[in-house]
Short mmCIF file of C-alpha atoms in Angstrom, two decimals:
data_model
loop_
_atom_site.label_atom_id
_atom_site.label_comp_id
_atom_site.label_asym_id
_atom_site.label_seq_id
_atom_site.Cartn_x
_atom_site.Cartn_y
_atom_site.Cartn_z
CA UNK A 1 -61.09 -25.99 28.33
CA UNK A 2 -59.07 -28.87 29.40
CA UNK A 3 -58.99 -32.48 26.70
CA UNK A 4 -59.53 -35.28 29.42
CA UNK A 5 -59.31 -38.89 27.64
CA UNK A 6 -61.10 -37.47 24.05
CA UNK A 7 -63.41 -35.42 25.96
CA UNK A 8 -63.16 -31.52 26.16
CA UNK A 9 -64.07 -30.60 29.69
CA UNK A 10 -64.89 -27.41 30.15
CA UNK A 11 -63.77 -25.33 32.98
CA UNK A 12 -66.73 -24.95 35.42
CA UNK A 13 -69.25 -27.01 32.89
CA UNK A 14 -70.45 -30.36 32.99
CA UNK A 15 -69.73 -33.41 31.00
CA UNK A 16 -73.00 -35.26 31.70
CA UNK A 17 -74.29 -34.51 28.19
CA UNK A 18 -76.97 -36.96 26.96
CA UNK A 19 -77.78 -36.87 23.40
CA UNK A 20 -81.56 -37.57 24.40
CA UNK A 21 -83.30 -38.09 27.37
CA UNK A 22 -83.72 -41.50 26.23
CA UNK A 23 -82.77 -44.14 29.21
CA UNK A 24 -80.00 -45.21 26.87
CA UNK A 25 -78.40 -41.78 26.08
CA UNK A 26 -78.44 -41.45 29.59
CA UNK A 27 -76.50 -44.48 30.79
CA UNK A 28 -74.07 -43.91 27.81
CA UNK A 29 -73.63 -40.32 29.31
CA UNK A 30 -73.08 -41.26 32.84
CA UNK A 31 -71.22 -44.05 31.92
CA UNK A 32 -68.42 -41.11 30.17
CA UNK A 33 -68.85 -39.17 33.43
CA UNK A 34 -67.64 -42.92 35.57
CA UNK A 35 -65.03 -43.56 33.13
CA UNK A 36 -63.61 -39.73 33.34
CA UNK A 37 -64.18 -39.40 36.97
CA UNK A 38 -61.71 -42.91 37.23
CA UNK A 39 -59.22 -41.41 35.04
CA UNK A 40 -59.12 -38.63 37.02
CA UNK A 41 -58.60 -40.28 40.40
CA UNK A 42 -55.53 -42.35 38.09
CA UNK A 43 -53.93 -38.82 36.82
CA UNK A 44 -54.10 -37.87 40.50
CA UNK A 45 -51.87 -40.60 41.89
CA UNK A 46 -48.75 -39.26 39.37
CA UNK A 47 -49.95 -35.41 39.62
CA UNK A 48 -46.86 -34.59 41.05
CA UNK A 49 -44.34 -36.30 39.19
CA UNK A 50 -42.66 -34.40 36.63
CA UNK A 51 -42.41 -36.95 34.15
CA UNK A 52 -46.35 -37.02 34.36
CA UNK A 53 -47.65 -33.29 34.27
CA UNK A 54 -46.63 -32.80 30.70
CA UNK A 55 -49.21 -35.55 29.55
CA UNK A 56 -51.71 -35.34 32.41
CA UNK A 57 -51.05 -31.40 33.31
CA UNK A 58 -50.93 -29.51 36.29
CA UNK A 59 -51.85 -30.76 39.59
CA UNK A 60 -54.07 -27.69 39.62
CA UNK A 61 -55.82 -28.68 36.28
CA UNK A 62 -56.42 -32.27 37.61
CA UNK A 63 -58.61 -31.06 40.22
CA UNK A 64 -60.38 -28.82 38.57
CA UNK A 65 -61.15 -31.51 36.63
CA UNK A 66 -61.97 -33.56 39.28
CA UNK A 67 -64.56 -30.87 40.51
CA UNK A 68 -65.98 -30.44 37.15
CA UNK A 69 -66.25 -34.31 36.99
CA UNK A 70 -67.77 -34.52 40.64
CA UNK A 71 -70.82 -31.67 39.53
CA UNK A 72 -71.31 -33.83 36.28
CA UNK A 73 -71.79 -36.73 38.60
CA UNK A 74 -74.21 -34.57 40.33
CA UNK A 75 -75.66 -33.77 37.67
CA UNK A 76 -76.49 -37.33 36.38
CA UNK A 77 -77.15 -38.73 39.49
CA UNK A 78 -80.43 -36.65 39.66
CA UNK A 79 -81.02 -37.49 35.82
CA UNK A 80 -82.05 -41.35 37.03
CA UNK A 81 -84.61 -43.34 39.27
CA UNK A 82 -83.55 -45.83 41.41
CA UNK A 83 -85.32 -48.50 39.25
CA UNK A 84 -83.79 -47.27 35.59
CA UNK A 85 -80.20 -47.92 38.22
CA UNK A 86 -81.65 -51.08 38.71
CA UNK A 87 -82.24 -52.00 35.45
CA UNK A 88 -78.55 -51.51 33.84
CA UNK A 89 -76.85 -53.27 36.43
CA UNK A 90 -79.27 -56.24 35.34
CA UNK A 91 -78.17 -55.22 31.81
CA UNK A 92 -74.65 -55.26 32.79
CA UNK A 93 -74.25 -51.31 31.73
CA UNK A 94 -73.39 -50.60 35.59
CA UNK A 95 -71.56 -52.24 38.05
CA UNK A 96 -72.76 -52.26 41.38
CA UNK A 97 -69.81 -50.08 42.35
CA UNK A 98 -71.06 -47.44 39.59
CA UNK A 99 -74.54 -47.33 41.28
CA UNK A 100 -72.94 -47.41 44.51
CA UNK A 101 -70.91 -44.05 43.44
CA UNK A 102 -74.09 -42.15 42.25
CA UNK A 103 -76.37 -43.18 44.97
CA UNK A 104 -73.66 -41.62 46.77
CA UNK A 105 -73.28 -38.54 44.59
CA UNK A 106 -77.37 -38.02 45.09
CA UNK A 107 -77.11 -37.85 49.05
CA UNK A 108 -74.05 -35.22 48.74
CA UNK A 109 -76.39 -33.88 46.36
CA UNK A 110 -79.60 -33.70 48.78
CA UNK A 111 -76.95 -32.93 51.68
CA UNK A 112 -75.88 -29.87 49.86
CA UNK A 113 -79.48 -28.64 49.25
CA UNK A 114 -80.31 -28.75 53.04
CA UNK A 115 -76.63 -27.35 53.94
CA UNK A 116 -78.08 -24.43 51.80
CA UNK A 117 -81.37 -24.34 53.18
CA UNK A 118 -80.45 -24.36 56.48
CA UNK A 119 -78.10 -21.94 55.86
CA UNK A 120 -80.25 -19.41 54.17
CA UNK A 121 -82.52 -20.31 57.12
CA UNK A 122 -80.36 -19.30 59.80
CA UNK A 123 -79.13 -15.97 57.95
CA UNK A 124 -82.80 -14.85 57.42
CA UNK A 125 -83.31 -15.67 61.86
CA UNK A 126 -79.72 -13.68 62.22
CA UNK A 127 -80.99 -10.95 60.30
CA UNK A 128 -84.49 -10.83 62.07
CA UNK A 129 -82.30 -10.14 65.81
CA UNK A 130 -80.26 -7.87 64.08
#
């Protein structure tokens, strides 16, 4: 388990933990998954400097961190409509750069699912001429 920023992140889990699956838990859940994944991309420019990796550990623990952050992002991406996105940057929860970062996390998402598909799809032809 790795302590990112007052959150424990643990190793291959998620982060994206809404208390509810109220609208409002939700956006207060991804919003912990936008601040952690900036933190991370922060702790990454001074990874390597050995003044740094005592507070912000290893290189090697950032990015783990970083994936774990990236599959919570994931995660909550596919946890929202495209009109409850809508709404909180009208609220001022999101920015538009937020929204902009989970649309974008929902087509690696859907680009990952067909990667797979198609993969699973060519194995089972490869296996028929076999």
């Amino acid at each position: 388990m790795i302590h990112w920023e007052g959150q424990n992140i643990m190793i291959n889990g998620n982060i994206y933990n809404p208390g509810s699956s109220s609208y409002t838990e939700r956006i207060i859940a991804l919003q912990g998954v936008l601040k952690a994944r900036q933190e991370v991309q922060n702790s990454k420019a001074y990874a390597h400097n050995p003044m740094w990796s005592n507070v912000l550990g290893s290189p090697a623990e950032i990015e783990q961190a970083e994936q774990t952050i990236e599959e919570s992002l994931a995660i909550a991406a596919n946890d929202f409509h495209k009109n409850e996105l809508k709404q909180a940057i009208d609220e001022g929860l999101l920015s538009d750069k937020d929204v902009r970062d989970v649309m974008t996390a929902i087509h690696r998402s859907e680009m990952s699912a067909k990667r797979s598909v198609n993969g699973s799809d060519e194995k089972k032809q490869s296996d028929k001429q076999s």
